Tab-separated table of C-alpha atoms and ligand atoms in Angstrom:
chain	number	residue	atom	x	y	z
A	15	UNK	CA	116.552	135.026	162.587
A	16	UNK	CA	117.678	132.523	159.851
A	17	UNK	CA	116.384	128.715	159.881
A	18	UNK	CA	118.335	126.423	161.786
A	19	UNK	CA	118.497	123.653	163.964
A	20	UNK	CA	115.606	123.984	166.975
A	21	UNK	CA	113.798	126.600	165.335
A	22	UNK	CA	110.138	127.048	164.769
A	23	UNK	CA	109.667	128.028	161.529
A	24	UNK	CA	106.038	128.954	159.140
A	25	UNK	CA	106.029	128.210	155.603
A	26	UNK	CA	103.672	129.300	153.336
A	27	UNK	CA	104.309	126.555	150.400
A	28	UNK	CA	102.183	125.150	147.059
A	29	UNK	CA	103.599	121.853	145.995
A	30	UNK	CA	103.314	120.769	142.085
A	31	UNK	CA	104.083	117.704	140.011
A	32	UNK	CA	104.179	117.635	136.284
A	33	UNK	CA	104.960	120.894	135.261
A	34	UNK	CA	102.386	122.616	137.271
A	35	UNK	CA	99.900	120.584	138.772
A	36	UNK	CA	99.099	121.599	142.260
A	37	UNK	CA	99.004	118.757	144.909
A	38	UNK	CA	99.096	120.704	148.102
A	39	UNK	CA	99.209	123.878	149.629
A	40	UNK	CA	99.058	125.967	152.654
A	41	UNK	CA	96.074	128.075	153.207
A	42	UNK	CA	96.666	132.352	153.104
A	43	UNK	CA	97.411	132.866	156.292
A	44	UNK	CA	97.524	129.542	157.907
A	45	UNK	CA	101.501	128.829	157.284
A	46	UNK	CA	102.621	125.175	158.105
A	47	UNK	CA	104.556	125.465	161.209
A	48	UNK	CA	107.591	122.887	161.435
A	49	UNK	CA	110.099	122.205	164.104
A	50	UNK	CA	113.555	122.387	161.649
A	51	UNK	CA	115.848	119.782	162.077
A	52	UNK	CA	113.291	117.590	163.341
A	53	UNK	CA	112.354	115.634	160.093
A	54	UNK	CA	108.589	117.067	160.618
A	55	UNK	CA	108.727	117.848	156.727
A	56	UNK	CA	110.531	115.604	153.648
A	57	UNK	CA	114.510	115.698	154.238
A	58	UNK	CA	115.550	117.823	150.745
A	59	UNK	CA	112.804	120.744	151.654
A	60	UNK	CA	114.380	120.542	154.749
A	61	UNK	CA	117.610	121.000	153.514
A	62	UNK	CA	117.129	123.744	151.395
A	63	UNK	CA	115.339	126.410	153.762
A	64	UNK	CA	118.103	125.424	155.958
A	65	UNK	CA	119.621	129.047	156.468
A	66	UNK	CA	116.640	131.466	154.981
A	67	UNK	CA	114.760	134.472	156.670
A	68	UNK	CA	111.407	135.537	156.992
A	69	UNK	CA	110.446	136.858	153.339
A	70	UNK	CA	112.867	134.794	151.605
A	71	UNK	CA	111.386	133.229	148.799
A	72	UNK	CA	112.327	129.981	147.282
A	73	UNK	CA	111.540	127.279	144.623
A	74	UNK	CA	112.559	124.439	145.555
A	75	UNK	CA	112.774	121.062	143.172
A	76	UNK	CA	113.059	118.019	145.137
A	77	UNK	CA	113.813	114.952	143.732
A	78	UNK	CA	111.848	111.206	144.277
A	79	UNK	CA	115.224	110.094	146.403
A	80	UNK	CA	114.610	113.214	148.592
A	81	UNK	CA	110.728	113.273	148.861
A	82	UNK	CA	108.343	110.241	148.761
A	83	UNK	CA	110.382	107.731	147.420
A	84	UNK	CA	110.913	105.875	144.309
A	85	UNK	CA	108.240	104.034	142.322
A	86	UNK	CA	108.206	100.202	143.536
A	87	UNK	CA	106.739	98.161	141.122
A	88	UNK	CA	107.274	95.744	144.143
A	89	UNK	CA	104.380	97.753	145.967
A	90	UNK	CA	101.638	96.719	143.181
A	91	UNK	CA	99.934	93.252	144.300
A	92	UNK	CA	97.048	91.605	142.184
A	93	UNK	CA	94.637	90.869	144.867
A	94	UNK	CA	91.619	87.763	144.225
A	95	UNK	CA	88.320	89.634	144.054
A	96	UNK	CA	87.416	86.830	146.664
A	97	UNK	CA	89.478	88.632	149.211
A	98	UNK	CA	87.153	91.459	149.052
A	99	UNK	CA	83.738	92.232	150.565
A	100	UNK	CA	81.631	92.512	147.998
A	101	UNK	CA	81.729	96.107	146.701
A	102	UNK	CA	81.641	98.051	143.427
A	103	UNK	CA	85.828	98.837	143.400
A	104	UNK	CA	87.207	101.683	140.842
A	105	UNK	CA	90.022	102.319	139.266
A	106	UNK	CA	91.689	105.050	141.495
A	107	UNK	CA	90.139	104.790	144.605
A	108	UNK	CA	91.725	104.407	147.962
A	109	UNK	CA	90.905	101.837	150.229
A	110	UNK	CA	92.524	100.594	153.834
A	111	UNK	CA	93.870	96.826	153.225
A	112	UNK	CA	94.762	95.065	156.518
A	113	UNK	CA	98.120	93.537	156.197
A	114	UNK	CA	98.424	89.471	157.814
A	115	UNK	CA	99.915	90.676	160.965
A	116	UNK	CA	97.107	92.820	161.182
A	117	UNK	CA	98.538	96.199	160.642
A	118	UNK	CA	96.334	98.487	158.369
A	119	UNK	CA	97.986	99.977	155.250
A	120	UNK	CA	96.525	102.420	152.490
A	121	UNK	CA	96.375	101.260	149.102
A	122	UNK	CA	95.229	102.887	145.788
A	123	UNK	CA	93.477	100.810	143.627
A	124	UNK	CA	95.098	100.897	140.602
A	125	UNK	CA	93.403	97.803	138.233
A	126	UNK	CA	90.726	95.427	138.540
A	127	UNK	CA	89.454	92.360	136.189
A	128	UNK	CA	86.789	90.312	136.625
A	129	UNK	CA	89.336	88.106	138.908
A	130	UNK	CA	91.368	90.114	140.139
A	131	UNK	CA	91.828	94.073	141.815
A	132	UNK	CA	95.598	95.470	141.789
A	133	UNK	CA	96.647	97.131	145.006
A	134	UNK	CA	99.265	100.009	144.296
A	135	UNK	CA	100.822	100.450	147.734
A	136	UNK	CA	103.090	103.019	146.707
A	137	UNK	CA	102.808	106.596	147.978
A	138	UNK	CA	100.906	108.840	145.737
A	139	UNK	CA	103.953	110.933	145.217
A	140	UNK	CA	106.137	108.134	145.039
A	141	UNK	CA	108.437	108.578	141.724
A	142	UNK	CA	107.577	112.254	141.029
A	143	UNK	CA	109.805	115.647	141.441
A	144	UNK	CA	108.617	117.848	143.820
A	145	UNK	CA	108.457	121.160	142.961
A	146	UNK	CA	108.089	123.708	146.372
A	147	UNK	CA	107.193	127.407	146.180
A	148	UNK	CA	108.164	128.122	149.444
A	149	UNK	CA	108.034	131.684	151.056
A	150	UNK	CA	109.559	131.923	154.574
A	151	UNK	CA	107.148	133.911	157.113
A	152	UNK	CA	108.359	132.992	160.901
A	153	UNK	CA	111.124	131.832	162.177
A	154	UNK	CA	111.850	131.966	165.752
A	155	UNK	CA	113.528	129.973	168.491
A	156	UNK	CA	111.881	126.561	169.136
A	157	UNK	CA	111.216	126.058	173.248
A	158	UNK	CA	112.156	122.993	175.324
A	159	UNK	CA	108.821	121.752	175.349
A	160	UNK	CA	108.846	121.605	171.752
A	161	UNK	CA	112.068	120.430	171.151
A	162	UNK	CA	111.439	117.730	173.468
A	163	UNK	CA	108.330	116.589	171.581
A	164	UNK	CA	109.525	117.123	167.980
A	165	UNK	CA	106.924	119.230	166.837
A	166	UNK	CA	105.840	123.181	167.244
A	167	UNK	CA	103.266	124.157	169.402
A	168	UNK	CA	100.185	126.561	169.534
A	169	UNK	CA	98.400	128.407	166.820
A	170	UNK	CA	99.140	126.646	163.491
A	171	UNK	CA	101.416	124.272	164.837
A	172	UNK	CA	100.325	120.697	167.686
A	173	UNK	CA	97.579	121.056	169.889
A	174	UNK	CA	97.547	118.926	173.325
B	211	LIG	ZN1	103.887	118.415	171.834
């Protein structure tokens, strides 16, 4: 069976930036399971297993457009250290900023000063080429309970 539309399909993958650094991958033998068509997984790896088997492999480069976005310099606030609670706060770490209407929204801190910390809202990935390793190792018809959900169920896949 080939991927399309409504099918389930299992992915082993290992994701790398930057010529080879690895950002993600799927454990051996725990394949991500994805519900194709469904937008469960970023639109141009979507695209481009569109019409594989089981065994095919594939790389697969995905540009910023097509994965996580663009790099906003838009995204990057300067924050008053009197905003904070009083913390030690480093360069790279993540924290959970609460937005004025209340919604909460991961940030990476990406500067501080003695006045100031700058909040990089941006996705991690935001601005970088994707590069997927991708070998196919299920596909099979999606059911109605899953299509009707947007996600794959059982082993690997959503859990209710
Ligand atoms: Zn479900």
């Amino acid at each position: 069976m080939q991927v399309a539309k409504k099918c389930a399909v299992a992915i082993d993958y290992k994701l790398t930036i930057d010529g080879g650094i690895v950002v993600d991958a799927s454990e051996k033998g725990e394949p991500l399971w994805y519900l194709h068509g469904a937008g469960n997984i970023i639109p141009g790896l979507e695209r481009a297993l569109e019409g594989l088997s089981p065994g095919d492999k594939k790389t697969v480069t995905v540009s910023p457009e097509d994965g996580y976005g663009t790099y906003d310099k838009a995204k990057v606030h300067d924050v008053p250290r009197a905003q904070f609670p009083a913390g030690d706060y480093k360069v790279g770490d993540h924290i959970i900023a609460t937005a004025p209407d209340g919604t909460e929204v991961p940030a990476r801190i990406s500067a501080t000063n003695t006045k100031a910390i700058t909040l990089d809202f941006n996705h991690e990935l935001a601005g970088k080429t994707l590069t997927f390793d991708v070998n196919v190792s299920e596909v099979r018809e999606a059911t109605k309970d899953e299509l009707k959900h947007g996600h794959v169920h059982g082993p690997g896949g959503h859990h209710h």
